[in-house]
Amino acid sequence: MGSTTLGLHRWPILAYQRVTLPQRSTQLLPKFYSLSSERCRRGGFGFGACSSKLEKSIRGCATNAFVVADDETYGNKQIISITPRLYDYILANVREPEVLRQLREETASMRGSQMQVSPDQAQLLAMLVQIHGAEKCIEVGVYTGYSSLAIALVLPESGRLVACERDSRSLEVAKKYYDRANVSHKVDVKYGLAADTLRSLILNGEACSYDFAFVDADKRMYPEYFELLLQLVRIGGLIVFDNVLWHGKVADPEVNDAKTVSIRNFNADIMEDERVSISMVPIGDGMTICRKR
């Protein structure tokens, strides 16, 4: 699920090496440099010390950090590297409705609060829905409803959001805020397994009728959700997947736990899938936006 932490951006150096990813062909990973890592080394910390004193060192030496791909074909393009200070600035420039702020703060005290998408992610989702003129949407994985509420708030009065969630306790919080925001009439809550709900929608004759879908649920189920949503979303419709960078673990060849491997494989498969156009966006824990062709 979404995360408001910066774990994804806190490791500024990737070594240039050949690695073999599980069940994938050998890939060449580019080398990146950053002002933060250089300053840490020159200051006598060394990479190990920087990583062991993460918060202190990053805050102290990465105020103006950027990364540059070592591969010359990228033209020495400088890419911003999100630091805690910069992320605070980004969040300060998010237009977060009051009801979303209240939900976010209540969720922060709950178990699993890191699963909630960040405010900047929710703002992007809402904008995608608005730009697309979406009226029929699906969310797979609601948790306490932050992202679904952000979407429901921008849907037209006749709009509909099918919200799939299997945890009843977190769903009660979501329902409370749907009511508080006066959008309950737009949200069709489906309690149970999301895959079963999606299949029932297809059997109910709703294939190719949805404009937008957001997936933030069991990562190992992403391939199945993708196939089901491809049937439900119309041509030109969008499907957005969260956590595709998985705290940076997908780029680390030494990390091969089941969830990381499943996301890594999903990313590789979707990269080759000609049924969709894609854009992987480094916001939150990484989101991939798919447009059905």
PDB file of N, CA and C in Angstrom, residues 12-13 32-43 45 50 57-58 60-68 78-81 83:
ATOM      1  N   PRO A  12      20.907   7.060  -2.116  1.00  0.00           N
ATOM      2  CA  PRO A  12      21.217   7.792  -3.329  1.00  0.00           C
ATOM      3  C   PRO A  12      22.175   7.112  -4.287  1.00  0.00           C
ATOM      4  N   ILE A  13      22.778   5.986  -3.919  1.00  0.00           N
ATOM      5  CA  ILE A  13      23.773   5.364  -4.776  1.00  0.00           C
ATOM      6  C   ILE A  13      23.309   3.984  -5.219  1.00  0.00           C
ATOM      7  N   PHE A  32      24.396   5.787 -10.422  1.00  0.00           N
ATOM      8  CA  PHE A  32      23.915   7.115 -10.116  1.00  0.00           C
ATOM      9  C   PHE A  32      24.829   7.782  -9.100  1.00  0.00           C
ATOM     10  N   TYR A  33      24.980   9.097  -9.246  1.00  0.00           N
ATOM     11  CA  TYR A  33      25.729   9.879  -8.282  1.00  0.00           C
ATOM     12  C   TYR A  33      24.787  10.876  -7.634  1.00  0.00           C
ATOM     13  N   SER A  34      25.112  11.334  -6.458  1.00  0.00           N
ATOM     14  CA  SER A  34      24.315  12.395  -5.850  1.00  0.00           C
ATOM     15  C   SER A  34      25.209  13.284  -5.026  1.00  0.00           C
ATOM     16  N   LEU A  35      24.795  14.542  -4.904  1.00  0.00           N
ATOM     17  CA  LEU A  35      25.549  15.462  -4.077  1.00  0.00           C
ATOM     18  C   LEU A  35      25.581  14.979  -2.642  1.00  0.00           C
ATOM     19  N   SER A  36      24.478  14.364  -2.206  1.00  0.00           N
ATOM     20  CA  SER A  36      24.407  13.930  -0.815  1.00  0.00           C
ATOM     21  C   SER A  36      25.457  12.869  -0.511  1.00  0.00           C
ATOM     22  N   SER A  37      25.600  11.876  -1.391  1.00  0.00           N
ATOM     23  CA  SER A  37      26.564  10.813  -1.135  1.00  0.00           C
ATOM     24  C   SER A  37      27.987  11.338  -1.210  1.00  0.00           C
ATOM     25  N   GLU A  38      28.263  12.231  -2.163  1.00  0.00           N
ATOM     26  CA  GLU A  38      29.595  12.792  -2.276  1.00  0.00           C
ATOM     27  C   GLU A  38      29.959  13.591  -1.039  1.00  0.00           C
ATOM     28  N   ARG A  39      29.035  14.398  -0.555  1.00  0.00           N
ATOM     29  CA  ARG A  39      29.315  15.207   0.625  1.00  0.00           C
ATOM     30  C   ARG A  39      29.534  14.333   1.846  1.00  0.00           C
ATOM     31  N   CYS A  40      28.765  13.244   1.943  1.00  0.00           N
ATOM     32  CA  CYS A  40      28.942  12.346   3.082  1.00  0.00           C
ATOM     33  C   CYS A  40      30.337  11.739   3.062  1.00  0.00           C
ATOM     34  N   ARG A  41      30.790  11.291   1.862  1.00  0.00           N
ATOM     35  CA  ARG A  41      32.096  10.657   1.785  1.00  0.00           C
ATOM     36  C   ARG A  41      33.209  11.668   2.046  1.00  0.00           C
ATOM     37  N   ARG A  42      33.065  12.858   1.476  1.00  0.00           N
ATOM     38  CA  ARG A  42      34.096  13.853   1.666  1.00  0.00           C
ATOM     39  C   ARG A  42      34.163  14.355   3.096  1.00  0.00           C
ATOM     40  N   GLY A  43      33.017  14.227   3.781  1.00  0.00           N
ATOM     41  CA  GLY A  43      32.991  14.663   5.166  1.00  0.00           C
ATOM     42  C   GLY A  43      33.508  13.594   6.109  1.00  0.00           C
ATOM     43  N   PHE A  45      32.295  10.457   6.484  1.00  0.00           N
ATOM     44  CA  PHE A  45      31.323   9.514   7.023  1.00  0.00           C
ATOM     45  C   PHE A  45      31.485   8.133   6.395  1.00  0.00           C
ATOM     46  N   CYS A  50      26.769   6.756   6.637  1.00  0.00           N
ATOM     47  CA  CYS A  50      25.604   7.521   6.188  1.00  0.00           C
ATOM     48  C   CYS A  50      24.337   6.692   6.318  1.00  0.00           C
ATOM     49  N   SER A  57      22.187  12.108   8.683  1.00  0.00           N
ATOM     50  CA  SER A  57      23.090  12.401   7.585  1.00  0.00           C
ATOM     51  C   SER A  57      22.360  12.921   6.360  1.00  0.00           C
ATOM     52  N   ILE A  58      21.189  12.335   6.051  1.00  0.00           N
ATOM     53  CA  ILE A  58      20.453  12.781   4.884  1.00  0.00           C
ATOM     54  C   ILE A  58      19.957  14.202   5.075  1.00  0.00           C
ATOM     55  N   GLY A  60      21.278  16.398   6.915  1.00  0.00           N
ATOM     56  CA  GLY A  60      22.396  17.320   7.000  1.00  0.00           C
ATOM     57  C   GLY A  60      23.123  17.545   5.698  1.00  0.00           C
ATOM     58  N   CYS A  61      23.090  16.562   4.770  1.00  0.00           N
ATOM     59  CA  CYS A  61      23.934  16.711   3.591  1.00  0.00           C
ATOM     60  C   CYS A  61      23.216  16.489   2.274  1.00  0.00           C
ATOM     61  N   ALA A  62      21.872  16.441   2.290  1.00  0.00           N
ATOM     62  CA  ALA A  62      21.168  16.205   1.031  1.00  0.00           C
ATOM     63  C   ALA A  62      20.139  17.273   0.734  1.00  0.00           C
ATOM     64  N   THR A  63      20.367  18.487   1.221  1.00  0.00           N
ATOM     65  CA  THR A  63      19.413  19.561   1.021  1.00  0.00           C
ATOM     66  C   THR A  63      19.196  19.847  -0.462  1.00  0.00           C
ATOM     67  N   ASN A  64      20.268  19.825  -1.243  1.00  0.00           N
ATOM     68  CA  ASN A  64      20.177  20.131  -2.663  1.00  0.00           C
ATOM     69  C   ASN A  64      20.552  18.928  -3.517  1.00  0.00           C
ATOM     70  N   ALA A  65      20.182  17.739  -3.083  1.00  0.00           N
ATOM     71  CA  ALA A  65      20.620  16.519  -3.757  1.00  0.00           C
ATOM     72  C   ALA A  65      19.961  16.332  -5.112  1.00  0.00           C
ATOM     73  N   PHE A  66      20.745  15.751  -6.028  1.00  0.00           N
ATOM     74  CA  PHE A  66      20.204  15.290  -7.290  1.00  0.00           C
ATOM     75  C   PHE A  66      21.002  14.080  -7.714  1.00  0.00           C
ATOM     76  N   VAL A  67      20.467  13.320  -8.666  1.00  0.00           N
ATOM     77  CA  VAL A  67      21.186  12.160  -9.180  1.00  0.00           C
ATOM     78  C   VAL A  67      21.414  12.350 -10.671  1.00  0.00           C
ATOM     79  N   VAL A  68      22.489  11.773 -11.172  1.00  0.00           N
ATOM     80  CA  VAL A  68      22.825  11.835 -12.587  1.00  0.00           C
ATOM     81  C   VAL A  68      23.147  10.426 -13.067  1.00  0.00           C
ATOM     82  N   GLN A  78      20.179  15.677 -14.973  1.00  0.00           N
ATOM     83  CA  GLN A  78      20.113  15.751 -13.520  1.00  0.00           C
ATOM     84  C   GLN A  78      18.667  15.557 -13.070  1.00  0.00           C
ATOM     85  N   ILE A  79      18.458  14.595 -12.192  1.00  0.00           N
ATOM     86  CA  ILE A  79      17.123  14.265 -11.690  1.00  0.00           C
ATOM     87  C   ILE A  79      17.076  14.541 -10.196  1.00  0.00           C
ATOM     88  N   ILE A  80      16.034  15.191  -9.760  1.00  0.00           N
ATOM     89  CA  ILE A  80      15.911  15.527  -8.344  1.00  0.00           C
ATOM     90  C   ILE A  80      15.818  14.270  -7.492  1.00  0.00           C
ATOM     91  N   SER A  81      16.469  14.279  -6.368  1.00  0.00           N
ATOM     92  CA  SER A  81      16.398  13.186  -5.401  1.00  0.00           C
ATOM     93  C   SER A  81      15.644  13.703  -4.184  1.00  0.00           C
ATOM     94  N   THR A  83      14.521  14.504  -0.748  1.00  0.00           N
ATOM     95  CA  THR A  83      15.040  14.480   0.618  1.00  0.00           C
ATOM     96  C   THR A  83      13.891  14.761   1.578  1.00  0.00           C
TER      97      THR A  83
END
